[in-house]
mmCIF file of C-alpha atoms and ligand atoms in Angstrom:
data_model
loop_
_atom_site.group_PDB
_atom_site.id
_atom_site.type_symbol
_atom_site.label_atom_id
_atom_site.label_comp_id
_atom_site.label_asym_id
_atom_site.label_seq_id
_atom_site.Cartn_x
_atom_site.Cartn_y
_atom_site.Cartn_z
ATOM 1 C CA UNK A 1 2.637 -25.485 33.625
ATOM 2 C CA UNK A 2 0.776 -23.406 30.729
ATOM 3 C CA UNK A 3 0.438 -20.004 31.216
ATOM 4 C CA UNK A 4 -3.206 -18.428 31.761
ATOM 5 C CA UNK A 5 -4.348 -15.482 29.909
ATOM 6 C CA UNK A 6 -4.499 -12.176 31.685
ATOM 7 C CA UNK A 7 -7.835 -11.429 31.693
ATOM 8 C CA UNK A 8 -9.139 -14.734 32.907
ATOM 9 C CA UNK A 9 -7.034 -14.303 36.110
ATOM 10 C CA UNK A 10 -9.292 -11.785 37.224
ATOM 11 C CA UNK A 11 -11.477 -12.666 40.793
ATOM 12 C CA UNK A 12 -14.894 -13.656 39.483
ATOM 13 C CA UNK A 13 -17.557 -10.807 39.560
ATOM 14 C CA UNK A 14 -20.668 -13.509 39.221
ATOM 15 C CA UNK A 15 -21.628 -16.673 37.293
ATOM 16 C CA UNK A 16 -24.768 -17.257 35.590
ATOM 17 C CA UNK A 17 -26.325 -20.290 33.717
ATOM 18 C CA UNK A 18 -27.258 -18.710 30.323
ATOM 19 C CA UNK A 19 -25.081 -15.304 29.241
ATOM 20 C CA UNK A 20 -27.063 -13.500 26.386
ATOM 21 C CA UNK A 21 -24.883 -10.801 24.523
ATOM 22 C CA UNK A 22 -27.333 -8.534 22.959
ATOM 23 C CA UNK A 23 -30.914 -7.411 23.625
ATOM 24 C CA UNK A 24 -32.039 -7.173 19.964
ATOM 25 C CA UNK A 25 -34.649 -9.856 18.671
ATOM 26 C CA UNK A 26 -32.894 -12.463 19.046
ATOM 27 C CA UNK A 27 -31.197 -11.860 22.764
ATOM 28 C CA UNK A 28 -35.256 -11.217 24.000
ATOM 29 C CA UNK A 29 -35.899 -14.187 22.317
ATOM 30 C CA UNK A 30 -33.676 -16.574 24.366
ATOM 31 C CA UNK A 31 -34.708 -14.226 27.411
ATOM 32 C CA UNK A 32 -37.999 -14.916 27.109
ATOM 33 C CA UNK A 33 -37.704 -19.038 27.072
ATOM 34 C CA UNK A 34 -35.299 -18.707 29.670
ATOM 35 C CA UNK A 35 -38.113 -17.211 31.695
ATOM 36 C CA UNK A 36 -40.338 -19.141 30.553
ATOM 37 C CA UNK A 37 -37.917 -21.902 31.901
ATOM 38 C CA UNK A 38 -37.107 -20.883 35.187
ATOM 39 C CA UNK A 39 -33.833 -20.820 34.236
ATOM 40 C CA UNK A 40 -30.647 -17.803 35.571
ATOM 41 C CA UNK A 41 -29.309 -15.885 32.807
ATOM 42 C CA UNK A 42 -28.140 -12.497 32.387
ATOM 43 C CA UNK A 43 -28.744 -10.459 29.242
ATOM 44 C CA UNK A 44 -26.090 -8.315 27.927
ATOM 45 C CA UNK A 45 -26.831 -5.115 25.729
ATOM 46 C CA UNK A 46 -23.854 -2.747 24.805
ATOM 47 C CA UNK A 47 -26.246 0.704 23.795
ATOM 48 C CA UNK A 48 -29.017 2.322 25.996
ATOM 49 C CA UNK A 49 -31.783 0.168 24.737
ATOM 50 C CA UNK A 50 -33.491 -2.882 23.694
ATOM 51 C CA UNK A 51 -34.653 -3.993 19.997
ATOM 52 C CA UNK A 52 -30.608 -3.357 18.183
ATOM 53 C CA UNK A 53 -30.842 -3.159 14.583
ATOM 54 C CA UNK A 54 -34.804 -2.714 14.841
ATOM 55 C CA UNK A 55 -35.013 1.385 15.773
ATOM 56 C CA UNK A 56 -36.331 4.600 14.576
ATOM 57 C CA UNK A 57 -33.969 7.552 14.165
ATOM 58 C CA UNK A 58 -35.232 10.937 14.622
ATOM 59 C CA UNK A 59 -33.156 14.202 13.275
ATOM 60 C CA UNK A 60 -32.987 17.145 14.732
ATOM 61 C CA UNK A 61 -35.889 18.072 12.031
ATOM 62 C CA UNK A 62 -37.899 15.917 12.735
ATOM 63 C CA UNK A 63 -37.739 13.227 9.983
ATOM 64 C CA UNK A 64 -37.630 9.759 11.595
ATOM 65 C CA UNK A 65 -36.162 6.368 9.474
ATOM 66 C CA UNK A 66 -37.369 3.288 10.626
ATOM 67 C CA UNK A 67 -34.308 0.488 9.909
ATOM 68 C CA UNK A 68 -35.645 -2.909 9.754
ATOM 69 C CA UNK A 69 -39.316 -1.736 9.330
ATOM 70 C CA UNK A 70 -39.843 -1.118 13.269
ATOM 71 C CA UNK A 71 -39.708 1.425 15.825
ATOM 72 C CA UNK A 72 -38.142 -0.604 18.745
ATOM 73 C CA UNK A 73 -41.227 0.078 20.769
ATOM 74 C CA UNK A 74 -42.779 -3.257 20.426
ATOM 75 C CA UNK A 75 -39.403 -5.178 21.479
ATOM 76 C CA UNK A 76 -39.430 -2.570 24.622
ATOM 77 C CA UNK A 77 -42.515 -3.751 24.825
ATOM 78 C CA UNK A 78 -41.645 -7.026 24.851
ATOM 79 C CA UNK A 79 -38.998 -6.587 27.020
ATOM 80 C CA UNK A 80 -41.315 -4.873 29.680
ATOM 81 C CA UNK A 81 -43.660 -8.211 29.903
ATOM 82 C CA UNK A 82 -41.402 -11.184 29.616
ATOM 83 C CA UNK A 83 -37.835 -9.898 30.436
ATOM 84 C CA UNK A 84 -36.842 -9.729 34.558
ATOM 85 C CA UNK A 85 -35.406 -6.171 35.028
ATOM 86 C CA UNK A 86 -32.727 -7.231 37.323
ATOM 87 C CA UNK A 87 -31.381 -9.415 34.380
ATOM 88 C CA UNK A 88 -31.192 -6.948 31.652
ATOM 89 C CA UNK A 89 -28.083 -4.927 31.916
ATOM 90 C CA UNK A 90 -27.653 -2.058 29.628
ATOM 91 C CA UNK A 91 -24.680 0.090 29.067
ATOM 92 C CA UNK A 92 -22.682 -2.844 29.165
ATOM 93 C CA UNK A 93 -20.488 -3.928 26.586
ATOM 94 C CA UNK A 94 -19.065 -7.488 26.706
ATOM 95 C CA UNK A 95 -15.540 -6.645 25.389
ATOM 96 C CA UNK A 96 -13.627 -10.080 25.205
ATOM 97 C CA UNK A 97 -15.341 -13.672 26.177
ATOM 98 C CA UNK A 98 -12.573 -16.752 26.631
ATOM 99 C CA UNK A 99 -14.539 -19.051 24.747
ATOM 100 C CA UNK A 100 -12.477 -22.244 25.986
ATOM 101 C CA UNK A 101 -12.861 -21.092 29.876
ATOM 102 C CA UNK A 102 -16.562 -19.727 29.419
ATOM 103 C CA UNK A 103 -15.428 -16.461 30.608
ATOM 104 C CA UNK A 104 -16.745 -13.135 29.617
ATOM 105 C CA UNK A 105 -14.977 -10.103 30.590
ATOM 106 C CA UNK A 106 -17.098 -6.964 30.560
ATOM 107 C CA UNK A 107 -15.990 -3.500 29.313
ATOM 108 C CA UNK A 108 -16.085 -2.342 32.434
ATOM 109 C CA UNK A 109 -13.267 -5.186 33.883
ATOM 110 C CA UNK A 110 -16.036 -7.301 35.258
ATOM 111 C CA UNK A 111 -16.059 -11.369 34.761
ATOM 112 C CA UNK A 112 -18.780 -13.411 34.198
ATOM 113 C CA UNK A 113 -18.506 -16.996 34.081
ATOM 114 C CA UNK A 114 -21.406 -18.947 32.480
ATOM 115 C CA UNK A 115 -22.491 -22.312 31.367
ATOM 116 C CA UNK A 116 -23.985 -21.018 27.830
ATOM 117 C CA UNK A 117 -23.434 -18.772 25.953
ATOM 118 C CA UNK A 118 -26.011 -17.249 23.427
ATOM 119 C CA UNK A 119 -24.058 -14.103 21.555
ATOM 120 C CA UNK A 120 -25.811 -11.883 18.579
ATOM 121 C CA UNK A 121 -22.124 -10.318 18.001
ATOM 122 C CA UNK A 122 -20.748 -10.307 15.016
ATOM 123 C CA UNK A 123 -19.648 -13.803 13.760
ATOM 124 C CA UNK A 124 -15.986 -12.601 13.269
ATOM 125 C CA UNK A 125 -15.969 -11.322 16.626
ATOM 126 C CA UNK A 126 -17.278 -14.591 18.215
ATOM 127 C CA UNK A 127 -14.763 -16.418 16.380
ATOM 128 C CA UNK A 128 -11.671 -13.777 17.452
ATOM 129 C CA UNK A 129 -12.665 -14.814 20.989
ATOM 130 C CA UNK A 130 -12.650 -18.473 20.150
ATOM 131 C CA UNK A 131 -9.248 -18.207 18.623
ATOM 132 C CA UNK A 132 -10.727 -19.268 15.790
ATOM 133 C CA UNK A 133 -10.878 -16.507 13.045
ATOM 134 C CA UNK A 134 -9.269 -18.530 10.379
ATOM 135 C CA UNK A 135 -12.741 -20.757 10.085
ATOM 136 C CA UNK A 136 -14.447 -17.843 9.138
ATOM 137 C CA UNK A 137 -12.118 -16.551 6.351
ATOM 138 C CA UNK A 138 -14.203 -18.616 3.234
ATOM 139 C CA UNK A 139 -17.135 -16.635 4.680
ATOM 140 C CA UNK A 140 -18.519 -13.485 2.548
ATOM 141 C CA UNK A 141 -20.684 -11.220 3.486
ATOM 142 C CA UNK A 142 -21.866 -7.803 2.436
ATOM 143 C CA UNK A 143 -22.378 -4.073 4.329
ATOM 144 C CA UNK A 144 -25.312 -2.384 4.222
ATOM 145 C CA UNK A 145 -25.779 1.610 4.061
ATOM 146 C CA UNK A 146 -29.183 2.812 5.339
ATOM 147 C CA UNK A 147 -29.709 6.481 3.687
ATOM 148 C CA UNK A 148 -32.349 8.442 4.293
ATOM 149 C CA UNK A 149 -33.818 11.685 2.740
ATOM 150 C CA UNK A 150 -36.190 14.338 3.990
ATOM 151 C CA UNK A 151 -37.887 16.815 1.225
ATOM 152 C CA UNK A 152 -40.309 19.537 1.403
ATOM 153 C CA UNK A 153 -43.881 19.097 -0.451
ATOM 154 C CA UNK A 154 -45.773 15.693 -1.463
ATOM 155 C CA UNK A 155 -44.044 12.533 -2.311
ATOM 156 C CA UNK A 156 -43.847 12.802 -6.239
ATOM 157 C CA UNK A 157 -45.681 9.957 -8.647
ATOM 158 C CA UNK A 158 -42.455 8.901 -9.956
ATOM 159 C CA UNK A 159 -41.039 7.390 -6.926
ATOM 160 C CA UNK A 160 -43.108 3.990 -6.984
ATOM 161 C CA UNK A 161 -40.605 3.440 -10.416
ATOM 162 C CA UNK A 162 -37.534 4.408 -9.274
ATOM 163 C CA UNK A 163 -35.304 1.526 -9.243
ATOM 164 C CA UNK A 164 -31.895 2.211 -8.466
ATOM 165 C CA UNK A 165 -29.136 2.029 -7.180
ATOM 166 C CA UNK A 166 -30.537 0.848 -3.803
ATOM 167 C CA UNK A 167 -31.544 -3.183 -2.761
ATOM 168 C CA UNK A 168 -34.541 -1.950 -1.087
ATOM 169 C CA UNK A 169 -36.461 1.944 -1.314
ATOM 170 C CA UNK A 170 -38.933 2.566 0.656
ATOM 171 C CA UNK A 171 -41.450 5.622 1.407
ATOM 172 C CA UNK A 172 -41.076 6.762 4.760
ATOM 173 C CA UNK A 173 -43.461 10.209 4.542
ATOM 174 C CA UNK A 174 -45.557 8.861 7.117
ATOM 175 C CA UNK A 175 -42.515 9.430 9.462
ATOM 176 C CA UNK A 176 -42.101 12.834 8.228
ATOM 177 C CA UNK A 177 -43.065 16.046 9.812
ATOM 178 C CA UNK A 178 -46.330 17.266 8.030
ATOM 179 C CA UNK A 179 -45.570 18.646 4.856
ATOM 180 C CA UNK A 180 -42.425 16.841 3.788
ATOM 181 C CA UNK A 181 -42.259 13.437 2.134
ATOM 182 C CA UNK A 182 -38.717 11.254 2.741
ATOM 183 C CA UNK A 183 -37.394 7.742 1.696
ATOM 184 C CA UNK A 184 -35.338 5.161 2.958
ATOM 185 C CA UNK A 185 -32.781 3.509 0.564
ATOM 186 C CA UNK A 186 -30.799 0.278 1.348
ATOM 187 C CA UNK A 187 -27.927 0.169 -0.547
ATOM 188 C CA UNK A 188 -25.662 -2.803 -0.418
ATOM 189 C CA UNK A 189 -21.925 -3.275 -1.062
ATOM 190 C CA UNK A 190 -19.202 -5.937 -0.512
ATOM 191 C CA UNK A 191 -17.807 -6.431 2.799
ATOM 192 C CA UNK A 192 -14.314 -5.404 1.579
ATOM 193 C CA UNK A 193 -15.133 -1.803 0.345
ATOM 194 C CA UNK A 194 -15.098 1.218 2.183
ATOM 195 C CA UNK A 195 -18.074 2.992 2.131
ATOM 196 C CA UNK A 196 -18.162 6.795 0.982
ATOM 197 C CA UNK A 197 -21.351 7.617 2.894
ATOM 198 C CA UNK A 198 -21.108 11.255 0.765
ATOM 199 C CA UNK A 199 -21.432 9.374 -2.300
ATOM 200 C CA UNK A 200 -24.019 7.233 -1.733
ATOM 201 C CA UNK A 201 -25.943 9.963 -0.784
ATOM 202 C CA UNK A 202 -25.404 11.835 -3.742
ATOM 203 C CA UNK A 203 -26.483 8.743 -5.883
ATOM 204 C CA UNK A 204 -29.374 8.036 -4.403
ATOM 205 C CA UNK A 205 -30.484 11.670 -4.840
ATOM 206 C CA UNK A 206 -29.413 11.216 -8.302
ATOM 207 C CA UNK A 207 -31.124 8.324 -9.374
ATOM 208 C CA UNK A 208 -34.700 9.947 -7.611
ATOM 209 C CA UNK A 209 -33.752 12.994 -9.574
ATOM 210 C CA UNK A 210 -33.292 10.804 -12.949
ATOM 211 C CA UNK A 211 -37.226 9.312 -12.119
ATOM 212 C CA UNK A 212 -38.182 12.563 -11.580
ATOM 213 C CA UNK A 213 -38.890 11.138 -8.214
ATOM 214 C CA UNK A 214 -36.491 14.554 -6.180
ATOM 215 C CA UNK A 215 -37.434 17.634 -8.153
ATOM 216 C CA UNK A 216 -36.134 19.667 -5.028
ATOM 217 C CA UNK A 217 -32.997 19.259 -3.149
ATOM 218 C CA UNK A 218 -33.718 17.709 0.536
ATOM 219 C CA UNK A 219 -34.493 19.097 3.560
ATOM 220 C CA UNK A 220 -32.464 16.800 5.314
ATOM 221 C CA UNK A 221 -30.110 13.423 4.756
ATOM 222 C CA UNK A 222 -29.080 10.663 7.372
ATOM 223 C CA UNK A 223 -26.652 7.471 6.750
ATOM 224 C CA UNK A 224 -26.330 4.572 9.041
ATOM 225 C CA UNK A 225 -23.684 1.929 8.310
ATOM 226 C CA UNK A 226 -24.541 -2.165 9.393
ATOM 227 C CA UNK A 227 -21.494 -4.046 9.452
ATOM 228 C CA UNK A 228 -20.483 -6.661 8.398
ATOM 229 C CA UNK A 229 -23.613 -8.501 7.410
ATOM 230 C CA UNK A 230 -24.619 -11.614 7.122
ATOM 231 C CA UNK A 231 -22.624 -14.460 5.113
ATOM 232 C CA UNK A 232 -23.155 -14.583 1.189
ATOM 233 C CA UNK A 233 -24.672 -17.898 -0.541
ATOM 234 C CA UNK A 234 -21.884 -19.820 -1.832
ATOM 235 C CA UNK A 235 -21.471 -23.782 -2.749
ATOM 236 C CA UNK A 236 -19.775 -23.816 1.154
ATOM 237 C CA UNK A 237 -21.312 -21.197 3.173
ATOM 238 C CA UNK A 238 -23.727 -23.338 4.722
ATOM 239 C CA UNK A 239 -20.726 -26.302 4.994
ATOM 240 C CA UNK A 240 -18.176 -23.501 6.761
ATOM 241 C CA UNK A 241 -20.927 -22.255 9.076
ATOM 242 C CA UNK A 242 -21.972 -25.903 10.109
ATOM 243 C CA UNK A 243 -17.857 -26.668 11.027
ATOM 244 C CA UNK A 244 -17.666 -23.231 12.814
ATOM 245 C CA UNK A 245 -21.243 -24.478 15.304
ATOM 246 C CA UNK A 246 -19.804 -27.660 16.296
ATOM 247 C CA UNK A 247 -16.222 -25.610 16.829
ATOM 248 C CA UNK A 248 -18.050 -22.895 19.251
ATOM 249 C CA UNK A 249 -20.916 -25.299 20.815
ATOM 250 C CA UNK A 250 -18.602 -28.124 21.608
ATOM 251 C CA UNK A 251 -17.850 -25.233 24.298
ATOM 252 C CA UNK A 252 -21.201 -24.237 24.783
ATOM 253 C CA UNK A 253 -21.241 -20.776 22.481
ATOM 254 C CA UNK A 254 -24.252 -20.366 20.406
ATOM 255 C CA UNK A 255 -23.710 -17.675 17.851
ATOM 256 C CA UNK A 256 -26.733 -16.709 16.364
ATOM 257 C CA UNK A 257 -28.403 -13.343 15.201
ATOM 258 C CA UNK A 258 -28.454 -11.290 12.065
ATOM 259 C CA UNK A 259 -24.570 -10.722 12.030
ATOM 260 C CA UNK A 260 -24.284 -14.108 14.162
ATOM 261 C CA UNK A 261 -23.914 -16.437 11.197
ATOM 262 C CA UNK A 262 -27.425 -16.191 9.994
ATOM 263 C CA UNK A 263 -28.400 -16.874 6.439
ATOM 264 C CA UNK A 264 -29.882 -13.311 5.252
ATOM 265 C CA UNK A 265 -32.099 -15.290 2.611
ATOM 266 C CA UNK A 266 -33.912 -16.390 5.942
ATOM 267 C CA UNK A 267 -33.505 -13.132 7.995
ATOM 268 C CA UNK A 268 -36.589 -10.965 9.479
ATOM 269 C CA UNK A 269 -37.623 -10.091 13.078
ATOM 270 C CA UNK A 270 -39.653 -12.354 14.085
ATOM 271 C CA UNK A 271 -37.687 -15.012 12.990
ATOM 272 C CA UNK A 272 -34.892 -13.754 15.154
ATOM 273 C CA UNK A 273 -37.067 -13.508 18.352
ATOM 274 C CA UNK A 274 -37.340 -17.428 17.482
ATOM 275 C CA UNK A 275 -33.797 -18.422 16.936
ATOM 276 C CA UNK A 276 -32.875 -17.071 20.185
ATOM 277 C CA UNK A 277 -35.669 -19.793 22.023
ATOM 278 C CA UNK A 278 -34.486 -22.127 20.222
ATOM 279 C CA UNK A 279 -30.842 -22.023 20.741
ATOM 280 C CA UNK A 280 -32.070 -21.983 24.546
ATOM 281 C CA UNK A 281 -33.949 -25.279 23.983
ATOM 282 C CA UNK A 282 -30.893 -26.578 21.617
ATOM 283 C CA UNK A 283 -28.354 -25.944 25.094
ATOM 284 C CA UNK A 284 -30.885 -27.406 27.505
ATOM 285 C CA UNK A 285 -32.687 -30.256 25.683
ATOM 286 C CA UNK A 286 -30.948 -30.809 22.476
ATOM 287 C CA UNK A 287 -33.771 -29.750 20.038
ATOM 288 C CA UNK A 288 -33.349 -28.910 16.569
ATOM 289 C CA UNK A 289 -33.146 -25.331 15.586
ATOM 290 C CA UNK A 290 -35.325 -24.491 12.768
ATOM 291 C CA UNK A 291 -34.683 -20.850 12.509
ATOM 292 C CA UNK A 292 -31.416 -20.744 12.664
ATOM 293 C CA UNK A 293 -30.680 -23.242 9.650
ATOM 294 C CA UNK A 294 -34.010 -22.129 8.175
ATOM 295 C CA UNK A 295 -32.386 -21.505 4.385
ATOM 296 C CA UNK A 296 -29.419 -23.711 4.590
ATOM 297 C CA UNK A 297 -28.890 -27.246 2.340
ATOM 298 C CA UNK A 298 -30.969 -29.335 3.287
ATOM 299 C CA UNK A 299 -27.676 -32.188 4.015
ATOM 300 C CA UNK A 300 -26.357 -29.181 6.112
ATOM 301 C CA UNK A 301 -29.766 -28.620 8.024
ATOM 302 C CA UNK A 302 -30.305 -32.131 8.694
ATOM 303 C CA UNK A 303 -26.784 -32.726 9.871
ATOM 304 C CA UNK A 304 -26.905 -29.579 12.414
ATOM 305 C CA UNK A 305 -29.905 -31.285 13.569
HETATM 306 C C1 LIG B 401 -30.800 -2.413 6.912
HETATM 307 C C2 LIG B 401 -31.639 -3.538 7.453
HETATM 308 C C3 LIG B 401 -32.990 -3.624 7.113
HETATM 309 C C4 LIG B 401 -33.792 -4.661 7.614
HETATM 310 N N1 LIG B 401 -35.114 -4.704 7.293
HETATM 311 C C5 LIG B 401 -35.921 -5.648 7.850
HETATM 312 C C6 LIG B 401 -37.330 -5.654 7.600
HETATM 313 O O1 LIG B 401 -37.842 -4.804 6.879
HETATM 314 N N2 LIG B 401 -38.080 -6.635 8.193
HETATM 315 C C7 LIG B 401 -37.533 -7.575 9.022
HETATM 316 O O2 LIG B 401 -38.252 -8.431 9.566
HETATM 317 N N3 LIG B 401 -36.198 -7.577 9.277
HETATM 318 C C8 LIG B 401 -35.395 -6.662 8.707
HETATM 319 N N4 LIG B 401 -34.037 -6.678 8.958
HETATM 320 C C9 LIG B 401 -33.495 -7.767 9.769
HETATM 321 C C10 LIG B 401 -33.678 -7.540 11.271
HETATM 322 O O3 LIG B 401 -33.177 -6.265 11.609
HETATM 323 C C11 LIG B 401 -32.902 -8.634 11.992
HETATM 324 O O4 LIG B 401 -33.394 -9.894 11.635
HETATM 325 C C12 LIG B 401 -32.964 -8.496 13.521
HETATM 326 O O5 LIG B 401 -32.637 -7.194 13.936
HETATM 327 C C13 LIG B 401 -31.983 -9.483 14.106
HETATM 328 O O6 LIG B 401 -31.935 -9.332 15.487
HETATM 329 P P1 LIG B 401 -30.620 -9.716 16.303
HETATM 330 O O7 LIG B 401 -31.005 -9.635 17.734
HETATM 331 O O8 LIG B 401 -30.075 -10.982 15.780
HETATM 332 O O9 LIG B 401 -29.520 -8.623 15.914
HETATM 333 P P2 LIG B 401 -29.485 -7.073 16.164
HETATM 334 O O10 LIG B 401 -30.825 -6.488 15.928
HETATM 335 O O11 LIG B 401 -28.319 -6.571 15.368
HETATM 336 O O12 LIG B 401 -29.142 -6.936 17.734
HETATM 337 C C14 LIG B 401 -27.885 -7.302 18.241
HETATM 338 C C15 LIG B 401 -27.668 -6.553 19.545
HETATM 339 O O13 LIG B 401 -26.468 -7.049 20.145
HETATM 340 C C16 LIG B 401 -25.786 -5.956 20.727
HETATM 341 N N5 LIG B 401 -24.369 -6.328 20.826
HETATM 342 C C17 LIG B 401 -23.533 -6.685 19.823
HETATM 343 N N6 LIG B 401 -22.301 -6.948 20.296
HETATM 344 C C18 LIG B 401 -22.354 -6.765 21.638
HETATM 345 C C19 LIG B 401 -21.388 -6.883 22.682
HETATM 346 N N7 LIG B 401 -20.105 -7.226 22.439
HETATM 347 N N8 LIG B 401 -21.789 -6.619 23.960
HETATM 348 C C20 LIG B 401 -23.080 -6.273 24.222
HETATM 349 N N9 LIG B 401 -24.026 -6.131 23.255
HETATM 350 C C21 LIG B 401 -23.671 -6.370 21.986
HETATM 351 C C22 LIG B 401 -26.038 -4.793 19.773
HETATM 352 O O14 LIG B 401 -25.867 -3.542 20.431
HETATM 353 C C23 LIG B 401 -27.486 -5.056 19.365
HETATM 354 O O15 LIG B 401 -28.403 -4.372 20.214
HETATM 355 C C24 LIG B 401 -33.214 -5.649 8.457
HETATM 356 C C25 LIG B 401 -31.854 -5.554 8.811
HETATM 357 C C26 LIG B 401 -31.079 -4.511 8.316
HETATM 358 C C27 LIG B 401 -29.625 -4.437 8.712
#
C-alpha cells in the first residue's frame, strides 16, 4: 500500500466547487463569473485586502505610490458589488495545495478539498505543489523594484527627459502632500540577482540628478520588491507554459495571474479581471481562454484552445 502524505491525512475542514487563491484582479475576476454562475467557491486572499499587486502605499509623510497605476479602491469596489462576503476569506494564506488529491491545506492547518482550482500564486509555487518544478526550470522571468521618491518644491522641467535607468518613470506629485513633487521608477532586473534596494535608490536619484530632474535631496524614499515576475519571451516560453497547463489542468489547477504564467507582453488589469472568468468558463464549459494566451504563438494559442 503507498504511503499518503501527512498533510492530506488531515479530517476535512470543508469542500467547495471552485477554490480561488488570491483576491487580486484576476481572483475577483473568476469570483465574479462564479456568481454570476450560481456556482460554490471560496476565494482565498493571504494579506488584509482585495486588489494584490494593484495598491497605493502611503508613508508616514504622506507621499502615496500607486503600483500598477491604481489605488485598490475600485477592485474593493468591485469586490463590494459582485463578490458574496461569506466567500471571501482574508488573512488566510493557502500554504501547500496537493495538486494530485485537490487538497489545499491552509496556513492555519485547515483543508479544503475542491473540484477546481483557480491560483494567482506564483507559477513556481503552483508547480512545487504539483511536484512538478522541473517543468518550469526553461522558464525566465525578471524582478521588478518599485522605488519611489518624495521631494520638496515643484516637479522640475527636466523630468519629462529623464530616461534612465528605470523600465517605466512616472510622476506621481498628484499623490504628494501639497508642496512636494515625487516619482515612481520601475526598475527591472533578472530573476537570478539579488536586489540591493540601497542602490537602486541611489541610482535612480542619480540619474534625476544627471537630467537635472532632483536638484534637492528627497524628502522621503520607498522600495517595494515583485517577485518573481512573469516568464521572459523566448523561442519556448510559450511551448513550456502550454506542457506545464495540460500537466496542472489534467488535475483541474488553473494557474493564471500576473506571476501565474502570464505573458507580461499581454499583462494589465483589466485583462486580469478577464482571465480569471475565463478560466471559470474554461473548467465548466470548455471555452477558449483569450486572455490568458492573449500574446502567445499563434500554433501555441490555437493548440491551448
Ligand atoms: C510594478 C508593476 C507595475 C504595473 N503597472 C501596471 C499598469 O500601470 N497598468 C496595468 O494595467 N497593470 C499594471 N501592472 C500589472 C497588474 O498589476 C497585473 O496585471 C494585475 O495585478 C494582475 O492581477 P493578479 O490577480 O493576477 O495578481 P496580483 O495582483 O499579484 O494578485 C495576486 C493575489 O494573490 C494573493 N496570493 C498569492 N499567493 C497566495 C497564497 N498562497 N494564498 C493566498 N493568497 C495568495 C496575493 O496576496 C495577491 O493579493 C503592473 C504590475 C507590476 C508588478
Amino acid at each position: 500500500m503507498t504511503q499518503r502524505p501527512a498533510h492530506t491525512d488531515r479530517v476535512l475542514a470543508d469542500s467547495v466547487d471552485f477554490l480561488i487563491i488570491g483576491a487580486g484582479p484576476t481572483g475577483l475576476g473568476a469570483a465574479a463569473r462564479l456568481e454570476q454562475r450560481g456556482a460554490e467557491y471560496a476565494l482565498v486572499e493571504a494579506s488584509d485586502r482585495v486588489g494584490g499587486a494593484a495598491a497605493a502605499v502611503t508613508d508616514a509623510r504622506g507621499f502615496s505610490w500607486s503600483v500598477a497605476g491604481a489605488s485598490g479602491a475600485q477592485w474593493q469596489a468591485i469586490a463590494d458589488r459582485l463578490v458574496d462576503p461569506a466567500r471571501l476569506w482574508l488573512r488566510t494564506r493557502v500554504a501547500h495545495v496537493d495538486v494530485a488529491r485537490r487538497v489545499a491545506i491552509l496556513a492555519d492547518g485547515r483543508a479544503l478539498a475542491y473540484r477546481w482550482c483557480i491560483s494567482s500564486a506564483p507559477l513556481p509555487t503552483a508547480l512545487s505543489w504539483a511536484g512538478a518544478r522541473d517543468l518550469g526550470g526553461g522558464l525566465r522571468s525578471h524582478r521588478v523594484l518599485a522605488v519611489g521618491a518624495g521631494f520638496r518644491g515643484g516637479a522640475p522641467a527636466g523630468l519629462a527627459s529623464a530616461l534612465a535607468p528605470w523600465a517605466r518613470l512616472i510622476e506621481t506629485s498628484q499623490l504628494a502632500p501639497s508642496g512636494h513633487w515625487s516619482v515612481l521608477a520601475e526598475l527591472r532586473f533578472p530573476g537570478r540577482d539579488d536586489i540591493d534596494a540601497g542602490r537602486a535608490v541611489e541610482a535612480v536619484l542619480g540619474a534625476l540628478a544627471a537630467y537635472d530632474a532632483a536638484p534637492t535631496r528627497p524628502v522621503t524614499t520607498w522600495t517595494r520588491e515583485f517577485s518573481p515576475a512573469c516568464p521572459e519571451p523566448s523561442d519556448d516560453r510559450d511551448e513550456l507554459l502550454r506542457t506545464i497547463d495540460e500537466r496542472l489542468r489534467a488535475s483541474g489547477f488553473f494557474s493564471r495571474g500576473l506571476l501565474g504564467g502570464w505573458r507580461p507582453e499581454a499583462a494589465d488589469l483589466g485583462g486580469a479581471y478577464r482571465q480569471g472568468g475565463e478560466a471559470v468558463d474554461a473548467a465548466l464549459a470548455g471555452a477558449a481562454e483569450e486572455a490568458y494566451w492573449a500574446g502567445a504563438s499563434p500554433a501555441e494559442a490555437e493548440s491551448a484552445a
